[in-house]
Amino acid sequence: MSRQNRPPRRIVGPQSALTDFLASHNISAHQIRLDADARRRAAQNEQDEANDQTNDQAAASTPAPFPAVSASPARATRSRRAEGTGAPDEAARSKEQKAIDKIKASKKFQKRKRGLGDSEDEDDLVDALLKRSAPLPGQMENCEVCGTRFTVTPYTRNGPNGGLLCNKCGKELEKDDAAAKKKKQAKRAGGGAVGMRRQLQSNILDGTYTLGAKSLMTLCIETLAKNIDLAEDLGDLPPSIMDMVARKLSKHRLLDSRTLSLLLNPTAEEVHVYDGAKLSSDDFIRIFRTVPGLKRLKVRNGIHFKDDVLDYLMSRHIELEEFYVHGANLLSNSKWKEFLQQKGRSLRSLRVYWTDKHFGDEVLSLLESACPSLTRLKVCHNQEVTGTGVVTIGNLNCLRHLSLDLRNEVHPDVYVGVLSKIGPSLETLSLTRVRTGDNSILDAIHAHCRSLVKLRITDSEEMTDAGFVRLFQDWANPGLVFLDLQKCRQLDSTHPRANADGIGLCSDGFRALMAHSGKTLKFLNVHGCRHIQAAAFEEAFGPEKVYDAMRKLEISFCEEVTDFVAGSIFRSCPNLRELNVFGCMKVKDVRVPRGKILVGVPNAKGMVIEGDDEDNE
Amino acid sequence: MADSKYITLVSRDGFEFVVLREAALVSPTIKGMLRSQFIEARTGRCCFPEIDGVILEKVVDYFHYWYRNRDKEEVPDMEIPVELCLELLMAANYLNLEPATGLRDWT
């Protein structure tokens, strides 16, 4: 086994070129190695004596202590032990025996021993542990990875092939280990049956639920978002993918100064910042600096989208066509006006969400002169705009899409005035939370609107069933695609059931709307229209009625909806994806066709997805 | 040949992958190649001179992963190696493996 201690037997395997060369010069590589081993052994014995105590401690406590510098010394000692020759080794041997005893007594050894059977394995284990404690702190060694010479310390780490690593490489390895460990832990947290079920329900409410596997693109984008801190550059991704990445990052609240730079492509025309909460004014300015050809800008949670950002924008040759800003309350009234006057000419779409004070009537009245080509205007959750501002919207001749969600009460006559002017060309009309809106608005829509595709009127407490019937009956407008009439209902806490005046969307209005737009509607929301009777639903979703276009139906808090109605809806709307029935207490046990979603069933299970193969085509 | 259950995908560096035809059809791009009168439709052999073997291997993995799970609920996510993520994303884009249009998309 060990050639070192026996007389050479002249049996040689393949030799290296160096050995051959040395032999020709009468230098024996074997002799050199023997000498070196002897020297090393002597040094080790010395060290042993000096460091006996510390060494044993280290061997017991450090999890991954020092492996053999080369495998041979340990093996050599082992065989020496077996042969029992060599007087100078006597002292070393007793020392070694001591070390072995110590190892055998140690907890670690006992623990490992349990996994092993016979005594030969035990011997091997002793050997392995002994071998690990062989090279000692203070020695010099070459690093396994980078090859530099360094001093072995108790903290020196093992390399992947059993050698030792210098301090620098050791740290690197540790980093990798830590990352791997972290990854493993994260995986465990997300798994399990409960985690899966939660994820499924989350997907349903996000609207991303599908049967089968996720698309490869989704998987990649999710992986990318998870590891965005590793990315230095996303390369030349197409804008559509960039947008998906941006959405995913924002969803995980990962968009900050650093990740924003990844998303800014100098040649892009659009930048969508879905969550700008962590961005500073400088970051917003950087958008204009890096993307000189910017045309469409969307900023949500743009808290630091301030005056100086608009100042910078005005100083550049950027002509925005679409401007969408959410939560930018630090923009002053005067800056808004200045911006619109300077840059409004190119604006086609202006959407302003969640502004408290500084986007008001004055700004709206400027639009007519400053933004002659404006086709889309959306003012959402605004506390400043009043009827005075709304009136001026009627002068925007190009307007196609109008959405208003104002906190101030505006008299219905104001809306009627606007509709009479721009109604014929409107494709989208969204009036959210119009508590005082009454039938005159509905009549104006009926009289003027001819190209509406999307209509939303919510929270009206004045409109009546008769008004809705008048709107939909013989309306010259083609069928709507999107209709949202949620919470248009009578509100009287003292007489919650009685509705003598027929306030809100009731049975007749529902019949009329389904007759007018049922074939084209993709999305219908009659949430909280409590006075639609079961008969009206049963009639609208009767056995002979088919609504191919319908994708999502929201009928929550319509009290009359029963299992039968829900079943009829699934039958009449073959392409329906989702049916919402929160608060429909008569829905108890509906058979849901496979792949469709029923949300909000009032039982302990909360939300239910069931499938049966009979309904599966 | 055109009716074989399997088709062959060839990467830029010459690796060939024999894939279940039905699984590969998840990609509209491949579907288009196989439907029309192109040479691919006759030979059942699609060359992707823009996709490396390593990437195409993952794509093929995905095809079968998708095929196995096509009608299942609660599908565990496939592991995507981080270092291939971007290139795989480009390949997925090329092969049109886009997410299904969500519910919120009503237009």
XYZ file of C-alpha atoms in Angstrom:
724
model
C 0.000 0.000 0.000
C 2.563 2.573 0.952
C 5.624 2.547 -1.120
C 7.421 5.021 1.052
C 8.524 2.692 3.781
C 9.330 -0.380 1.783
C 12.357 -0.951 -0.369
C 11.445 0.057 -3.890
C 10.106 -2.864 -5.840
C 10.736 -1.403 -9.251
C 7.179 -1.841 -10.289
C 6.291 1.382 -11.916
C 3.122 2.609 -13.516
C 3.013 5.294 -16.141
C 5.487 8.036 -15.360
C 5.192 11.706 -15.960
C 7.539 13.463 -18.345
C 9.044 15.315 -15.417
C 9.865 12.091 -13.582
C 11.507 10.735 -16.705
C 13.525 13.875 -17.128
C 14.656 13.844 -13.511
C 15.537 10.174 -13.682
C 17.774 10.818 -16.650
C 19.630 13.305 -14.496
C 19.908 10.765 -11.743
C 17.359 12.482 -9.562
C 14.652 10.235 -8.134
C 11.213 11.764 -7.761
C 10.403 8.977 -5.375
C 13.282 9.914 -3.136
C 12.235 13.555 -3.193
C 8.754 12.654 -2.171
C 10.004 10.411 0.643
C 12.178 13.190 1.965
C 9.388 15.694 1.755
C 7.036 13.361 3.558
C 9.561 12.791 6.292
C 10.048 16.521 6.688
C 6.353 17.106 6.800
C 5.867 14.383 9.346
C 8.536 15.850 11.572
C 6.947 19.274 11.341
C 3.619 17.748 12.135
C 4.879 16.025 15.210
C 6.299 19.261 16.455
C 3.063 21.041 15.808
C 1.197 18.218 17.426
C 3.020 18.736 20.634
C 2.555 22.453 20.567
C -1.055 22.508 19.542
C -2.371 19.329 20.994
C -5.026 21.010 23.039
C -6.249 23.490 20.450
C -6.181 20.929 17.722
C -8.498 18.566 19.488
C -10.854 21.329 20.373
C -10.945 22.522 16.820
C -11.508 19.022 15.535
C -14.491 18.614 17.781
C -16.114 21.995 17.278
C -15.425 23.192 13.735
C -17.987 21.643 11.395
C -15.724 21.437 8.382
C -12.150 21.492 9.593
C -8.979 20.819 7.750
C -8.823 17.966 5.309
C -5.606 16.300 4.367
C -3.218 18.439 2.428
C -2.600 15.387 0.374
C -4.139 12.091 1.116
C -0.867 10.285 1.586
C 0.296 11.350 5.072
C -2.830 10.125 6.766
C -2.752 6.886 4.937
C 0.885 6.545 5.728
C 0.323 6.915 9.429
C -2.472 4.440 9.264
C -0.358 1.768 7.692
C 2.446 2.548 10.030
C 0.096 1.963 12.870
C -0.834 -1.390 11.441
C 2.739 -2.465 10.865
C 4.004 -1.106 14.130
C 7.483 -0.322 12.829
C 9.748 2.685 13.153
C 10.985 3.717 16.606
C 10.921 7.465 16.000
C 7.233 7.144 15.233
C 6.511 5.661 18.640
C 5.771 8.983 20.296
C 3.656 10.074 17.374
C 1.728 6.865 17.474
C 0.772 7.195 21.093
C -0.326 10.715 20.321
C -2.346 9.467 17.442
C -3.917 6.788 19.577
C -4.877 9.493 22.024
C -6.461 11.477 19.245
C -8.346 8.395 18.066
C -9.662 7.764 21.549
C -10.764 11.311 21.770
C -12.516 11.114 18.437
C -14.210 7.894 19.408
C -15.481 9.515 22.570
C -16.763 12.599 20.788
C -20.468 13.140 20.223
C -20.022 13.583 16.536
C -18.443 10.192 16.232
C -21.156 8.530 18.257
C -23.781 10.098 16.141
C -22.178 8.982 12.926
C -21.509 5.544 14.288
C -25.156 4.869 14.716
C -25.520 4.930 10.955
C -22.790 2.363 10.471
C -22.762 -1.328 11.154
C -19.526 -3.267 11.534
C -16.242 -2.373 13.057
C -14.450 -1.947 9.762
C -16.705 0.976 8.983
C -15.916 2.282 12.404
C -12.263 2.115 11.596
C -12.834 3.987 8.390
C -14.727 6.636 10.241
C -11.928 7.090 12.719
C -9.616 7.330 9.795
C -11.742 9.919 8.099
C -12.019 12.049 11.185
C -8.322 11.684 11.865
C -7.481 12.591 8.334
C -9.535 15.742 8.665
C -7.531 16.844 11.650
C -4.238 16.133 9.911
C -3.060 19.474 8.458
C -2.660 22.020 11.145
C -3.183 25.731 11.470
C -0.082 27.705 10.747
C 1.031 25.587 7.808
C 1.337 26.978 4.343
C -0.769 25.522 1.594
C -1.703 26.198 -2.019
C -5.299 27.184 -2.575
C -7.232 24.589 -4.479
C -9.034 27.084 -6.677
C -6.724 29.992 -7.357
C -3.417 28.311 -6.509
C -2.041 31.096 -4.330
C -0.026 30.165 -1.304
C -1.600 30.998 2.020
C -1.448 30.144 5.724
C -3.885 27.552 7.010
C -5.990 28.759 9.926
C -8.735 27.074 11.930
C -11.221 28.940 9.712
C -9.831 27.713 6.428
C -12.532 26.061 4.338
C -12.558 22.898 2.278
C -12.694 23.157 -1.462
C -15.110 21.162 -3.598
C -12.437 18.520 -4.311
C -11.253 18.109 -0.758
C -8.370 20.583 -0.909
C -8.105 23.767 1.102
C -9.182 27.191 -0.009
C -7.513 30.523 0.655
C -9.426 33.151 2.536
C -10.746 34.857 -0.585
C -11.966 31.733 -2.362
C -13.395 30.420 0.902
C -15.549 33.496 1.281
C -16.771 33.146 -2.257
C -17.782 29.559 -1.615
C -19.568 30.561 1.539
C -21.585 33.121 -0.386
C -22.760 30.468 -2.828
C -23.665 28.163 0.021
C -25.679 30.856 1.717
C -27.572 31.580 -1.491
C -28.337 27.901 -1.993
C -29.537 27.554 1.555
C -31.781 30.583 1.228
C -33.284 29.238 -1.953
C -34.076 25.942 -0.335
C -35.822 27.629 2.554
C -37.912 29.836 0.291
C -39.056 26.806 -1.650
C -40.235 25.083 1.463
C -42.333 28.068 2.498
C -44.275 28.141 -0.770
C -45.001 24.454 -1.051
C -47.473 22.168 0.639
C -51.153 21.600 0.015
C -52.269 24.699 1.895
C -49.807 26.883 0.016
C -51.050 25.502 -3.277
C -54.683 26.094 -2.398
C -53.944 29.640 -1.271
C -52.077 30.278 -4.490
C -54.981 28.930 -6.504
C -57.477 31.190 -4.765
C -55.118 34.094 -5.176
C -54.943 33.390 -8.906
C -58.715 33.292 -9.134
C -59.098 36.675 -7.546
C -56.257 38.049 -9.647
C -58.043 36.803 -12.717
C -55.028 34.752 -13.769
C -56.571 31.359 -13.104
C -56.271 28.864 -15.918
C -56.410 25.143 -16.260
C -53.108 23.510 -17.038
C -49.589 24.812 -16.848
C -48.553 28.432 -16.887
C -47.087 29.717 -20.078
C -43.349 29.532 -20.455
C -43.205 33.283 -20.675
C -44.974 33.692 -17.356
C -42.624 31.206 -15.749
C -39.593 33.033 -17.090
C -40.871 36.416 -16.016
C -41.633 35.148 -12.545
C -38.152 33.699 -12.268
C -36.707 36.915 -13.550
C -38.628 39.028 -11.049
C -37.551 36.751 -8.240
C -33.913 37.122 -9.171
C -33.933 40.689 -10.383
C -31.170 41.569 -7.946
C -28.834 39.370 -10.003
C -29.635 41.080 -13.277
C -27.346 43.762 -14.575
C -29.045 44.314 -17.879
C -32.149 42.826 -19.412
C -30.774 43.155 -22.909
C -32.976 43.901 -25.849
C -36.344 42.546 -24.810
C -39.389 43.501 -26.865
C -41.594 46.197 -25.277
C -44.475 43.840 -24.572
C -42.243 41.591 -22.482
C -40.624 44.577 -20.817
C -44.101 45.647 -19.773
C -44.862 42.237 -18.282
C -41.605 42.354 -16.351
C -42.434 45.838 -15.111
C -45.837 44.690 -13.910
C -44.400 41.713 -12.100
C -41.706 43.796 -10.419
C -44.221 46.348 -9.255
C -46.508 43.678 -7.955
C -43.704 42.466 -5.728
C -42.838 46.053 -4.802
C -39.391 45.640 -6.269
C -39.305 48.742 -8.403
C -36.678 51.137 -7.113
C -33.895 53.272 -8.547
C -31.815 50.272 -9.503
C -34.506 48.145 -11.082
C -35.935 51.146 -12.886
C -32.695 51.433 -14.865
C -33.192 47.874 -16.091
C -36.573 48.797 -17.514
C -35.505 51.969 -19.293
C -34.721 51.295 -22.897
C -33.371 54.381 -24.682
C -35.162 53.482 -27.896
C -38.521 52.814 -26.260
C -41.599 54.911 -26.793
C -43.394 53.953 -23.644
C -42.500 53.640 -19.998
C -44.928 52.147 -17.534
C -44.083 52.586 -13.891
C -46.711 50.560 -12.111
C -45.443 51.328 -8.656
C -43.343 54.426 -8.266
C -43.600 54.591 -4.493
C -39.898 53.994 -4.024
C -38.756 56.351 -6.755
C -37.457 59.836 -6.101
C -37.860 62.939 -8.263
C -34.430 62.284 -9.694
C -35.513 58.840 -10.806
C -38.472 60.306 -12.677
C -36.192 62.873 -14.276
C -33.891 60.025 -15.258
C -36.753 58.478 -17.218
C -36.890 61.537 -19.478
C -33.128 61.670 -19.690
C -32.672 58.045 -20.779
C -35.725 57.700 -23.011
C -35.669 60.715 -25.306
C -38.315 59.335 -27.661
C -40.875 58.857 -24.915
C -44.475 59.064 -26.085
C -46.508 57.157 -23.529
C -45.838 57.550 -19.842
C -47.699 55.821 -17.055
C -46.804 56.448 -13.433
C -48.691 54.878 -10.572
C -48.000 55.820 -6.981
C -45.881 58.638 -8.342
C -45.625 60.447 -5.060
C -42.412 62.188 -5.976
C -43.599 63.150 -9.417
C -43.251 66.800 -8.485
C -43.018 70.231 -10.058
C -39.336 69.902 -10.847
C -40.041 66.687 -12.763
C -42.530 68.503 -14.983
C -40.057 71.393 -15.248
C -37.464 68.999 -16.577
C -39.975 67.421 -18.955
C -40.854 70.864 -20.315
C -37.192 71.603 -20.919
C -36.831 68.539 -23.156
C -38.030 67.776 -26.666
C -40.337 65.089 -25.437
C -43.863 65.300 -26.790
C -46.020 62.998 -24.700
C -49.046 61.515 -26.386
C -50.324 59.631 -23.397
C -49.875 60.764 -19.859
C -51.190 58.714 -16.971
C -50.373 59.779 -13.472
C -51.616 58.366 -10.201
C -51.140 59.869 -6.762
C -48.991 62.820 -7.805
C -50.366 65.202 -5.230
C -47.263 67.336 -5.045
C -47.826 68.750 -8.524
C -49.109 72.301 -8.097
C -52.023 73.829 -9.921
C -49.825 76.385 -11.691
C -47.394 73.702 -12.878
C -50.223 71.651 -14.316
C -51.373 74.662 -16.298
C -47.867 75.491 -17.449
C -47.314 71.902 -18.542
C -50.561 71.675 -20.495
C -49.958 74.976 -22.217
C -46.463 73.961 -23.281
C -46.853 70.280 -24.003
C -50.608 69.807 -24.379
C -50.647 70.010 -28.160
C -49.467 66.452 -28.650
C -51.522 64.969 -25.817
C -54.120 62.452 -26.909
C -54.758 60.828 -23.589
C -54.699 62.367 -20.137
C -55.512 60.300 -17.098
C -55.196 61.678 -13.606
C -55.915 59.477 -10.594
C -56.029 60.196 -6.916
C -55.201 63.856 -6.784
C -56.566 65.832 -3.892
C -56.202 69.524 -4.486
C -54.262 70.697 -7.460
C -56.020 69.307 -10.473
C -59.222 71.320 -10.623
C -61.654 73.321 -12.717
C -59.015 75.738 -13.982
C -56.933 72.912 -15.398
C -59.962 71.263 -17.012
C -61.061 74.496 -18.620
C -57.593 74.838 -20.146
C -57.890 71.544 -21.999
C -60.004 72.943 -24.802
C -57.352 75.390 -25.951
C -54.228 73.547 -24.815
C -55.035 69.987 -25.909
C -56.970 70.150 -29.170
C -56.378 66.490 -30.008
C -57.359 64.976 -26.684
C -59.370 61.792 -27.221
C -59.226 60.251 -23.769
C -59.786 62.021 -20.490
C -59.990 60.343 -17.142
C -60.231 62.121 -13.818
C -60.492 59.642 -11.009
C -60.933 60.130 -7.300
C -60.590 63.870 -7.496
C -61.631 66.239 -4.743
C -61.240 69.495 -6.588
C -63.200 69.342 -9.843
C -66.772 70.683 -9.677
C -69.545 71.258 -12.181
C -67.761 74.363 -13.476
C -64.926 72.188 -14.749
C -67.148 69.392 -16.049
C -69.092 71.837 -18.241
C -65.913 72.681 -20.140
C -65.377 69.026 -21.051
C -68.243 69.482 -23.479
C -65.951 71.623 -25.636
C -63.439 68.846 -26.268
C -64.622 67.904 -29.724
C -62.272 65.007 -30.311
C -63.055 63.268 -27.067
C -63.880 59.557 -27.446
C -63.372 58.276 -23.934
C -64.537 60.071 -20.835
C -64.271 58.778 -17.280
C -65.132 60.825 -14.250
C -64.998 59.814 -10.622
C -65.433 63.028 -8.676
C -65.848 63.596 -4.992
C -67.913 66.757 -5.439
C -71.584 66.388 -6.243
C -72.288 67.554 -9.760
C -75.821 68.304 -10.878
C -77.197 65.931 -13.528
C -77.897 68.882 -15.827
C -74.155 69.421 -16.165
C -73.680 65.868 -17.448
C -76.670 66.257 -19.748
C -75.061 69.391 -21.162
C -71.771 67.577 -21.827
C -73.535 64.593 -23.391
C -75.562 66.755 -25.719
C -72.336 68.234 -27.095
C -69.932 65.307 -27.320
C -72.306 62.362 -26.794
C -72.488 61.207 -30.429
C -68.784 60.431 -30.717
C -68.242 58.988 -27.232
C -67.102 55.356 -27.125
C -66.526 55.190 -23.402
C -68.600 56.874 -20.768
C -67.838 56.155 -17.181
C -69.534 58.063 -14.401
C -68.482 56.512 -11.129
C -70.254 57.386 -7.918
C -72.904 59.750 -9.265
C -75.171 59.682 -6.223
C -77.405 62.444 -7.504
C -77.379 61.293 -11.131
C -80.947 60.782 -12.313
C -82.989 59.666 -15.305
C -82.146 62.827 -17.247
C -78.631 61.464 -17.724
C -80.020 58.165 -19.008
C -82.338 60.017 -21.370
C -79.445 62.129 -22.619
C -77.397 58.980 -23.287
C -80.355 57.478 -25.126
C -80.829 60.614 -27.185
C -77.209 61.444 -28.061
C -74.876 58.465 -27.754
C -74.538 56.398 -30.926
C -71.145 54.731 -30.642
C -70.843 53.738 -27.002
C -68.959 50.511 -26.323
C -68.341 50.862 -22.635
C -70.782 52.374 -20.185
C -70.499 52.711 -16.468
C -72.898 54.455 -14.127
C -72.560 53.505 -10.498
C -74.015 54.331 -7.122
C -76.950 56.318 -8.399
C -79.747 56.650 -5.873
C -82.050 58.575 -8.181
C -82.262 56.661 -11.458
C -85.319 54.462 -11.751
C -86.195 51.218 -13.438
C -88.375 53.108 -15.894
C -85.394 55.301 -16.747
C -83.250 52.266 -17.575
C -86.046 50.807 -19.686
C -86.243 54.086 -21.636
C -82.446 54.015 -22.120
C -82.251 50.522 -23.576
C -85.526 50.304 -25.465
C -85.051 51.239 -29.107
C -81.676 52.749 -28.428
C -79.927 53.479 -31.718
C -76.552 52.663 -30.176
C -75.155 49.230 -31.139
C -74.847 46.658 -28.354
C -72.488 47.508 -25.522
C -69.458 45.369 -24.744
C -68.885 46.535 -21.197
C -71.670 47.583 -18.866
C -71.352 48.379 -15.208
C -74.420 49.529 -13.315
C -73.337 48.445 -9.889
C -75.108 49.777 -6.852
C -77.754 51.665 -8.792
C -80.418 50.872 -6.232
C -82.766 52.241 -3.676
C -81.157 52.937 -0.322
C -83.461 53.258 2.663
C -82.444 51.531 5.828
C -85.921 51.832 7.365
C -87.629 50.069 4.435
C -84.928 47.997 2.818
C -87.296 45.707 0.896
C -89.952 48.137 -0.215
C -89.184 49.921 -3.456
C -92.493 51.390 -4.453
C -90.957 53.932 -6.818
C -88.857 51.378 -8.618
C -85.574 53.120 -7.859
C -82.438 51.613 -9.296
C -81.972 48.907 -11.909
C -84.844 46.456 -11.371
C -86.435 43.621 -13.319
C -87.697 45.533 -16.334
C -84.503 47.486 -16.758
C -82.525 44.247 -16.623
C -84.742 42.619 -19.246
C -84.384 45.659 -21.481
C -80.610 45.770 -21.156
C -80.223 42.072 -21.914
C -82.501 42.453 -24.912
C -80.444 45.368 -26.215
C -76.863 44.363 -25.418
C -76.973 40.710 -24.291
C -75.478 39.398 -27.543
C -72.460 41.685 -27.445
C -71.738 42.068 -23.733
C -68.482 40.602 -22.534
C -68.578 42.089 -19.097
C -71.696 42.835 -17.116
C -71.800 44.127 -13.565
C -75.099 44.511 -11.758
C -73.560 44.192 -8.320
C -75.982 45.204 -5.596
C -78.987 45.797 -7.833
C -81.124 44.091 -5.235
C -84.503 44.526 -6.832
C -83.954 42.424 -9.931
C -86.393 39.562 -9.430
C -85.607 35.906 -9.977
C -88.140 35.833 -12.802
C -86.192 38.474 -14.722
C -82.971 36.457 -14.426
C -84.759 33.256 -15.399
C -86.254 34.934 -18.409
C -83.010 36.573 -19.518
C -81.067 33.321 -19.138
C -83.818 31.065 -20.385
C -83.160 27.758 -22.158
C -83.373 29.262 -25.648
C -81.078 32.213 -24.869
C -77.379 32.003 -25.679
C -74.867 34.744 -24.979
C -71.663 33.739 -26.682
C -69.727 36.882 -25.902
C -70.220 36.965 -22.153
C -66.947 36.463 -20.285
C -67.577 37.778 -16.821
C -70.742 38.345 -14.908
C -70.918 40.053 -11.556
C -74.272 39.572 -9.825
C -73.186 39.821 -6.198
C -75.781 40.973 -3.694
C -78.642 40.350 -6.076
C -80.744 38.659 -3.458
C -83.024 36.742 -5.772
C -80.309 34.749 -7.486
C -80.794 31.041 -6.781
C -79.001 27.839 -7.682
C -81.320 27.559 -10.646
C -80.440 31.046 -11.900
C -76.721 30.398 -11.506
C -77.091 27.091 -13.371
C -79.079 28.808 -16.140
C -76.361 31.430 -16.468
C -73.698 28.768 -16.960
C -75.883 27.146 -19.605
C -76.718 30.364 -21.446
C -73.197 31.779 -21.429
C -70.965 29.035 -22.859
C -67.856 31.202 -22.858
C -68.298 32.581 -19.382
C -65.112 32.486 -17.344
C -66.178 33.893 -14.037
C -69.396 34.392 -12.142
C -69.376 36.408 -8.936
C -72.116 35.669 -6.440
C -70.977 37.225 -3.189
C -73.898 37.738 -0.867
C -76.350 35.734 -2.968
C -77.613 33.739 -0.024
C -79.841 31.493 -2.073
C -76.917 30.083 -4.025
C -75.998 26.954 -2.152
C -74.986 24.094 -4.336
C -74.357 24.870 -7.963
C -72.671 22.489 -10.344
C -69.903 24.487 -11.922
C -68.776 23.381 -15.362
C -65.136 22.510 -15.615
C -62.752 25.395 -16.160
C -65.264 28.017 -15.077
C -65.069 29.947 -11.874
C -67.764 30.633 -9.347
C -66.611 33.107 -6.741
C -68.250 34.046 -3.474
C -70.474 31.107 -2.592
C -71.734 31.733 0.955
C -70.635 28.620 2.742
C -67.779 27.685 4.994
C -65.613 26.886 2.025
C -65.873 30.440 0.825
C -64.913 30.082 -2.768
C -65.487 26.926 -4.681
C -64.292 25.574 -7.939
C -65.782 22.331 -8.937
C -65.648 20.451 -12.117
C -67.420 17.555 -13.659
C -66.589 15.914 -16.926
C -70.181 15.746 -18.142
C -70.217 19.428 -18.914
C -66.801 19.277 -20.432
C -66.893 19.321 -24.183
C -43.525 11.381 -42.204
C -45.967 14.217 -42.003
C -48.310 12.105 -39.926
C -45.758 10.906 -37.414
C -46.577 11.329 -33.752
C -43.196 12.930 -33.237
C -41.418 15.852 -34.763
C -37.790 16.863 -34.655
C -36.586 20.237 -33.449
C -33.076 21.292 -34.381
C -31.094 23.912 -32.521
C -28.516 26.320 -33.891
C -25.625 24.189 -32.726
C -27.101 21.085 -34.292
C -28.768 19.347 -31.359
C -31.867 17.464 -32.364
C -34.828 16.880 -30.116
C -37.578 14.452 -30.952
C -40.769 15.770 -29.425
C -44.321 14.560 -29.217
C -46.113 16.469 -31.934
C -49.123 17.267 -29.788
C -46.912 18.726 -27.079
C -45.004 20.944 -29.469
C -48.243 22.304 -30.881
C -48.638 24.449 -27.760
C -46.427 26.876 -29.597
C -48.441 28.723 -32.238
C -45.216 29.320 -34.128
C -44.516 25.600 -34.473
C -48.174 24.954 -35.179
C -47.954 27.404 -38.050
C -44.806 25.763 -39.384
C -46.450 22.339 -39.386
C -49.814 23.330 -40.771
C -48.818 25.095 -43.875
C -47.191 23.829 -47.015
C -43.701 24.638 -45.764
C -40.960 22.060 -45.907
C -41.280 21.590 -42.142
C -44.796 20.266 -42.576
C -43.605 17.595 -44.974
C -40.471 16.511 -43.161
C -41.624 17.031 -39.564
C -38.328 18.766 -38.915
C -38.167 22.314 -37.585
C -34.886 24.207 -37.489
C -34.382 27.060 -35.082
C -31.212 28.834 -36.140
C -31.719 31.392 -33.382
C -32.040 29.040 -30.440
C -29.138 27.333 -28.718
C -29.266 23.673 -27.779
C -29.278 24.416 -24.055
C -32.272 26.692 -24.452
C -34.115 24.431 -26.847
C -33.664 21.594 -24.388
C -35.487 23.614 -21.741
C -38.161 24.558 -24.227
C -38.682 20.896 -25.049
C -38.836 20.193 -21.313
C -41.548 22.787 -21.106
C -43.497 21.287 -23.989
C -43.737 17.976 -22.180
C -44.378 19.637 -18.839
C -47.226 21.520 -20.452
C -48.533 18.402 -22.150
C -48.518 16.387 -18.940
C -50.409 19.118 -17.069
C -52.692 20.365 -19.817
C -55.949 19.654 -18.012
C -54.834 19.763 -14.419
C -55.510 22.240 -11.705
C -52.824 23.246 -9.247
C -49.882 22.610 -11.489
C -46.522 22.956 -9.761
C -44.305 25.512 -11.462
C -41.496 24.281 -13.619
C -38.056 25.237 -12.406
C -36.372 27.756 -14.654
C -32.598 27.971 -14.246
C -31.849 31.583 -13.442
C -28.913 31.838 -15.813
C -31.033 30.752 -18.793
C -33.972 32.921 -17.837
C -33.475 35.798 -20.266
C -32.573 33.684 -23.265
C -35.476 31.390 -22.496
C -37.742 34.400 -22.333
C -36.627 35.431 -25.817
C -37.205 31.930 -27.101
C -40.642 31.839 -25.485
C -41.442 35.110 -27.176
C -40.277 33.763 -30.531
C -42.375 30.634 -30.078
C -45.370 32.708 -28.951
C -45.732 30.945 -25.628
C -47.628 33.878 -24.201
C -49.849 33.919 -21.164
C -53.505 33.321 -21.886
C -55.478 36.532 -21.964
C -56.764 37.151 -18.471
C -60.269 37.859 -17.307
C -59.593 41.522 -16.853
C -58.961 41.806 -20.552
C -62.475 42.449 -21.716
C -61.708 44.233 -24.947
